[in-house]
JSON list of C-alpha atoms in Angstrom, two decimals:
[
{"chain": "A", "resi": 1, "resn": "MET", "atom": "CA", "xyz": [-27.94, -84.99, -19.57]},
{"chain": "A", "resi": 2, "resn": "VAL", "atom": "CA", "xyz": [-25.16, -85.87, -17.12]},
{"chain": "A", "resi": 3, "resn": "ARG", "atom": "CA", "xyz": [-22.93, -83.94, -14.75]},
{"chain": "A", "resi": 4, "resn": "MET", "atom": "CA", "xyz": [-19.30, -83.66, -15.74]},
{"chain": "A", "resi": 5, "resn": "PHE", "atom": "CA", "xyz": [-16.52, -82.37, -13.43]},
{"chain": "A", "resi": 6, "resn": "LEU", "atom": "CA", "xyz": [-13.93, -80.43, -15.43]},
{"chain": "A", "resi": 7, "resn": "ASN", "atom": "CA", "xyz": [-10.63, -79.40, -13.90]},
{"chain": "A", "resi": 8, "resn": "GLY", "atom": "CA", "xyz": [-8.32, -78.39, -16.69]},
{"chain": "A", "resi": 9, "resn": "GLN", "atom": "CA", "xyz": [-8.30, -76.41, -19.94]},
{"chain": "A", "resi": 10, "resn": "ALA", "atom": "CA", "xyz": [-12.01, -76.89, -20.56]},
{"chain": "A", "resi": 11, "resn": "MET", "atom": "CA", "xyz": [-12.83, -74.67, -17.57]},
{"chain": "A", "resi": 12, "resn": "ARG", "atom": "CA", "xyz": [-13.97, -71.06, -18.12]},
{"chain": "A", "resi": 13, "resn": "GLY", "atom": "CA", "xyz": [-11.11, -69.13, -19.77]},
{"chain": "A", "resi": 14, "resn": "GLY", "atom": "CA", "xyz": [-9.24, -72.26, -20.85]},
{"chain": "A", "resi": 15, "resn": "GLU", "atom": "CA", "xyz": [-8.27, -72.91, -24.44]},
{"chain": "A", "resi": 16, "resn": "PHE", "atom": "CA", "xyz": [-10.79, -75.82, -24.80]},
{"chain": "A", "resi": 17, "resn": "HIS", "atom": "CA", "xyz": [-13.79, -74.10, -23.01]},
{"chain": "A", "resi": 18, "resn": "ALA", "atom": "CA", "xyz": [-15.39, -73.13, -26.35]},
{"chain": "A", "resi": 19, "resn": "LEU", "atom": "CA", "xyz": [-15.96, -76.84, -27.05]},
{"chain": "A", "resi": 20, "resn": "LEU", "atom": "CA", "xyz": [-18.58, -76.83, -24.35]},
{"chain": "A", "resi": 21, "resn": "GLY", "atom": "CA", "xyz": [-20.78, -74.64, -26.40]},
{"chain": "A", "resi": 22, "resn": "ASP", "atom": "CA", "xyz": [-23.86, -73.76, -24.43]},
{"chain": "A", "resi": 23, "resn": "ALA", "atom": "CA", "xyz": [-23.46, -76.49, -21.79]},
{"chain": "A", "resi": 24, "resn": "PRO", "atom": "CA", "xyz": [-24.61, -74.91, -18.52]},
{"chain": "A", "resi": 25, "resn": "LEU", "atom": "CA", "xyz": [-22.12, -74.33, -15.75]},
{"chain": "A", "resi": 26, "resn": "LEU", "atom": "CA", "xyz": [-23.60, -75.71, -12.51]},
{"chain": "A", "resi": 27, "resn": "GLY", "atom": "CA", "xyz": [-20.97, -74.18, -10.38]},
{"chain": "A", "resi": 28, "resn": "VAL", "atom": "CA", "xyz": [-17.43, -74.14, -9.07]},
{"chain": "A", "resi": 29, "resn": "VAL", "atom": "CA", "xyz": [-17.07, -77.17, -6.93]},
{"chain": "A", "resi": 30, "resn": "ARG", "atom": "CA", "xyz": [-14.58, -79.37, -5.12]},
{"chain": "A", "resi": 31, "resn": "THR", "atom": "CA", "xyz": [-14.13, -83.07, -5.02]},
{"chain": "A", "resi": 32, "resn": "ALA", "atom": "CA", "xyz": [-14.73, -84.91, -1.84]},
{"chain": "A", "resi": 33, "resn": "PRO", "atom": "CA", "xyz": [-11.55, -85.44, 0.26]},
{"chain": "A", "resi": 34, "resn": "GLY", "atom": "CA", "xyz": [-9.63, -88.32, -1.13]},
{"chain": "A", "resi": 35, "resn": "HIS", "atom": "CA", "xyz": [-8.15, -87.08, -4.41]},
{"chain": "A", "resi": 36, "resn": "ARG", "atom": "CA", "xyz": [-4.61, -86.53, -5.71]},
{"chain": "A", "resi": 37, "resn": "PHE", "atom": "CA", "xyz": [-3.75, -84.31, -8.67]},
{"chain": "A", "resi": 38, "resn": "PHE", "atom": "CA", "xyz": [-1.01, -84.63, -11.29]},
{"chain": "A", "resi": 39, "resn": "SER", "atom": "CA", "xyz": [0.35, -82.48, -14.10]},
{"chain": "A", "resi": 40, "resn": "ILE", "atom": "CA", "xyz": [0.60, -84.30, -17.46]},
{"chain": "A", "resi": 41, "resn": "ARG", "atom": "CA", "xyz": [3.38, -82.53, -19.28]},
{"chain": "A", "resi": 42, "resn": "ASP", "atom": "CA", "xyz": [2.07, -79.22, -17.91]},
{"chain": "A", "resi": 43, "resn": "VAL", "atom": "CA", "xyz": [-0.59, -79.46, -20.60]},
{"chain": "A", "resi": 44, "resn": "CYS", "atom": "CA", "xyz": [-3.50, -80.93, -18.65]},
{"chain": "A", "resi": 45, "resn": "PRO", "atom": "CA", "xyz": [-4.14, -82.24, -15.16]},
{"chain": "A", "resi": 46, "resn": "GLY", "atom": "CA", "xyz": [-4.84, -85.78, -14.08]},
{"chain": "A", "resi": 47, "resn": "LEU", "atom": "CA", "xyz": [-7.21, -86.42, -11.16]},
{"chain": "A", "resi": 48, "resn": "LEU", "atom": "CA", "xyz": [-6.63, -89.59, -9.09]},
{"chain": "A", "resi": 49, "resn": "PRO", "atom": "CA", "xyz": [-9.15, -90.80, -6.49]},
{"chain": "A", "resi": 50, "resn": "ASP", "atom": "CA", "xyz": [-7.15, -92.04, -3.46]},
{"chain": "A", "resi": 51, "resn": "PRO", "atom": "CA", "xyz": [-8.93, -92.80, -0.20]},
{"chain": "A", "resi": 52, "resn": "ALA", "atom": "CA", "xyz": [-5.57, -92.70, 1.64]},
{"chain": "A", "resi": 53, "resn": "VAL", "atom": "CA", "xyz": [-5.27, -88.83, 1.29]},
{"chain": "A", "resi": 54, "resn": "ASP", "atom": "CA", "xyz": [-7.52, -86.12, 2.74]},
{"chain": "A", "resi": 55, "resn": "THR", "atom": "CA", "xyz": [-7.24, -83.58, -0.13]},
{"chain": "A", "resi": 56, "resn": "ALA", "atom": "CA", "xyz": [-9.94, -82.12, -2.36]},
{"chain": "A", "resi": 57, "resn": "ILE", "atom": "CA", "xyz": [-9.47, -80.63, -5.82]},
{"chain": "A", "resi": 58, "resn": "GLU", "atom": "CA", "xyz": [-11.31, -77.60, -7.30]},
{"chain": "A", "resi": 59, "resn": "GLY", "atom": "CA", "xyz": [-13.00, -77.72, -10.70]},
{"chain": "A", "resi": 60, "resn": "GLU", "atom": "CA", "xyz": [-16.21, -76.75, -12.48]},
{"chain": "A", "resi": 61, "resn": "LEU", "atom": "CA", "xyz": [-19.37, -78.80, -12.86]},
{"chain": "A", "resi": 62, "resn": "TYR", "atom": "CA", "xyz": [-21.20, -78.80, -16.17]},
{"chain": "A", "resi": 63, "resn": "GLU", "atom": "CA", "xyz": [-24.33, -80.44, -17.47]},
{"chain": "A", "resi": 64, "resn": "VAL", "atom": "CA", "xyz": [-23.60, -82.14, -20.78]},
{"chain": "A", "resi": 65, "resn": "SER", "atom": "CA", "xyz": [-25.26, -84.64, -23.04]},
{"chain": "A", "resi": 66, "resn": "LEU", "atom": "CA", "xyz": [-24.04, -88.16, -23.53]},
{"chain": "A", "resi": 67, "resn": "GLU", "atom": "CA", "xyz": [-23.60, -87.43, -27.18]},
{"chain": "A", "resi": 68, "resn": "PHE", "atom": "CA", "xyz": [-21.26, -84.52, -26.29]},
{"chain": "A", "resi": 69, "resn": "LEU", "atom": "CA", "xyz": [-19.18, -86.90, -24.13]},
{"chain": "A", "resi": 70, "resn": "ARG", "atom": "CA", "xyz": [-19.07, -89.51, -26.90]},
{"chain": "A", "resi": 71, "resn": "ASP", "atom": "CA", "xyz": [-18.48, -87.20, -29.85]},
{"chain": "A", "resi": 72, "resn": "VAL", "atom": "CA", "xyz": [-16.47, -84.20, -28.51]},
{"chain": "A", "resi": 73, "resn": "LEU", "atom": "CA", "xyz": [-14.96, -84.61, -25.06]},
{"chain": "A", "resi": 74, "resn": "LEU", "atom": "CA", "xyz": [-13.77, -88.21, -24.85]},
{"chain": "A", "resi": 75, "resn": "PRO", "atom": "CA", "xyz": [-12.07, -88.33, -28.37]},
{"chain": "A", "resi": 76, "resn": "GLY", "atom": "CA", "xyz": [-10.05, -85.23, -27.44]},
{"chain": "A", "resi": 77, "resn": "GLU", "atom": "CA", "xyz": [-8.69, -86.45, -24.18]},
{"chain": "A", "resi": 78, "resn": "PRO", "atom": "CA", "xyz": [-5.05, -87.59, -23.89]},
{"chain": "A", "resi": 79, "resn": "PRO", "atom": "CA", "xyz": [-4.24, -91.26, -23.48]},
{"chain": "A", "resi": 80, "resn": "GLU", "atom": "CA", "xyz": [-3.09, -90.69, -19.93]},
{"chain": "A", "resi": 81, "resn": "LEU", "atom": "CA", "xyz": [-6.69, -90.09, -18.86]},
{"chain": "A", "resi": 82, "resn": "GLU", "atom": "CA", "xyz": [-9.78, -92.24, -18.76]},
{"chain": "A", "resi": 83, "resn": "PHE", "atom": "CA", "xyz": [-13.42, -91.72, -18.09]},
{"chain": "A", "resi": 84, "resn": "GLY", "atom": "CA", "xyz": [-14.45, -92.24, -14.50]},
{"chain": "A", "resi": 85, "resn": "VAL", "atom": "CA", "xyz": [-16.91, -91.43, -11.71]},
{"chain": "A", "resi": 86, "resn": "ILE", "atom": "CA", "xyz": [-15.84, -89.34, -8.72]},
{"chain": "A", "resi": 87, "resn": "GLU", "atom": "CA", "xyz": [-17.46, -88.01, -5.58]},
{"chain": "A", "resi": 88, "resn": "LEU", "atom": "CA", "xyz": [-17.98, -84.34, -4.97]},
{"chain": "A", "resi": 89, "resn": "ALA", "atom": "CA", "xyz": [-17.73, -82.49, -1.68]},
{"chain": "A", "resi": 90, "resn": "ASP", "atom": "CA", "xyz": [-21.53, -82.58, -1.24]},
{"chain": "A", "resi": 91, "resn": "GLY", "atom": "CA", "xyz": [-21.39, -86.36, -1.42]},
{"chain": "A", "resi": 92, "resn": "SER", "atom": "CA", "xyz": [-22.93, -86.68, -4.92]},
{"chain": "A", "resi": 93, "resn": "ALA", "atom": "CA", "xyz": [-21.33, -88.56, -7.85]},
{"chain": "A", "resi": 94, "resn": "CYS", "atom": "CA", "xyz": [-20.46, -87.24, -11.28]},
{"chain": "A", "resi": 95, "resn": "PHE", "atom": "CA", "xyz": [-18.40, -88.04, -14.29]},
{"chain": "A", "resi": 96, "resn": "SER", "atom": "CA", "xyz": [-14.80, -86.86, -14.64]},
{"chain": "A", "resi": 97, "resn": "MET", "atom": "CA", "xyz": [-11.62, -87.70, -16.51]},
{"chain": "A", "resi": 98, "resn": "VAL", "atom": "CA", "xyz": [-9.21, -89.44, -14.17]},
{"chain": "A", "resi": 99, "resn": "LEU", "atom": "CA", "xyz": [-5.60, -90.63, -14.39]},
{"chain": "A", "resi": 100, "resn": "ALA", "atom": "CA", "xyz": [-5.67, -93.87, -16.40]},
{"chain": "A", "resi": 101, "resn": "ARG", "atom": "CA", "xyz": [-4.83, -97.12, -14.69]},
{"chain": "A", "resi": 102, "resn": "GLY", "atom": "CA", "xyz": [-1.04, -97.73, -14.83]},
{"chain": "A", "resi": 103, "resn": "GLU", "atom": "CA", "xyz": [-0.13, -94.05, -15.20]},
{"chain": "A", "resi": 104, "resn": "LEU", "atom": "CA", "xyz": [0.81, -93.50, -11.57]},
{"chain": "A", "resi": 105, "resn": "GLU", "atom": "CA", "xyz": [3.17, -96.47, -11.75]},
{"chain": "A", "resi": 106, "resn": "ARG", "atom": "CA", "xyz": [4.96, -94.96, -14.81]},
{"chain": "A", "resi": 107, "resn": "GLY", "atom": "CA", "xyz": [6.25, -92.24, -12.45]},
{"chain": "A", "resi": 108, "resn": "VAL", "atom": "CA", "xyz": [6.38, -89.55, -15.12]},
{"chain": "A", "resi": 109, "resn": "HIS", "atom": "CA", "xyz": [3.65, -87.18, -13.87]},
{"chain": "A", "resi": 110, "resn": "LYS", "atom": "CA", "xyz": [4.44, -84.43, -11.40]},
{"chain": "A", "resi": 111, "resn": "GLU", "atom": "CA", "xyz": [2.20, -84.50, -8.39]},
{"chain": "A", "resi": 112, "resn": "ILE", "atom": "CA", "xyz": [0.51, -81.13, -7.92]},
{"chain": "A", "resi": 113, "resn": "THR", "atom": "CA", "xyz": [-2.05, -81.95, -5.22]},
{"chain": "A", "resi": 114, "resn": "GLU", "atom": "CA", "xyz": [-0.78, -79.32, -2.90]},
{"chain": "A", "resi": 115, "resn": "PHE", "atom": "CA", "xyz": [-2.05, -76.60, -5.21]},
{"chain": "A", "resi": 116, "resn": "GLY", "atom": "CA", "xyz": [-5.67, -77.74, -4.98]},
{"chain": "A", "resi": 117, "resn": "GLY", "atom": "CA", "xyz": [-6.48, -77.04, -8.57]},
{"chain": "A", "resi": 118, "resn": "TRP", "atom": "CA", "xyz": [-5.18, -76.43, -12.13]},
{"chain": "A", "resi": 119, "resn": "ARG", "atom": "CA", "xyz": [-5.45, -72.68, -12.04]},
{"chain": "A", "resi": 120, "resn": "ALA", "atom": "CA", "xyz": [-3.37, -72.36, -8.88]},
{"chain": "A", "resi": 121, "resn": "TYR", "atom": "CA", "xyz": [-0.76, -74.75, -10.32]},
{"chain": "A", "resi": 122, "resn": "LEU", "atom": "CA", "xyz": [-0.54, -72.82, -13.62]},
{"chain": "A", "resi": 123, "resn": "ALA", "atom": "CA", "xyz": [-0.06, -69.56, -11.58]},
{"chain": "A", "resi": 124, "resn": "THR", "atom": "CA", "xyz": [3.14, -71.04, -10.20]},
{"chain": "A", "resi": 125, "resn": "LEU", "atom": "CA", "xyz": [4.40, -71.45, -13.82]},
{"chain": "A", "resi": 126, "resn": "GLY", "atom": "CA", "xyz": [3.50, -67.79, -14.62]},
{"chain": "A", "resi": 127, "resn": "ARG", "atom": "CA", "xyz": [0.56, -69.02, -16.80]},
{"chain": "A", "resi": 128, "resn": "THR", "atom": "CA", "xyz": [-3.10, -68.07, -16.47]},
{"chain": "A", "resi": 129, "resn": "PHE", "atom": "CA", "xyz": [-6.26, -68.64, -18.38]}
]
């Protein structure tokens, strides 16, 4: 079992949350400072570790099996994201999907770091989950 930070539609109430099955929620957490956040077509978020910034992003931490990652989560992720390891506010490390290398340079994703999380950003669009 591994810890996975989720910050988009797989969080509680999101359209992909049911895919988690009985994976235990370990809690609502924040990344350590040093993360930027982007909207990918207003469909999902992209987290980007960046030590030059002092911002943290909210999400949910789950315990999942490696098989779940391999068979369910990773195949369903958009090509703009890749599997990575991030630091949480408590200093511990966990897995997360992050903005893929080269995506920032494409300049097509809207930065939403100022909102601090996907739910807060969706609220500005009049959407909730």
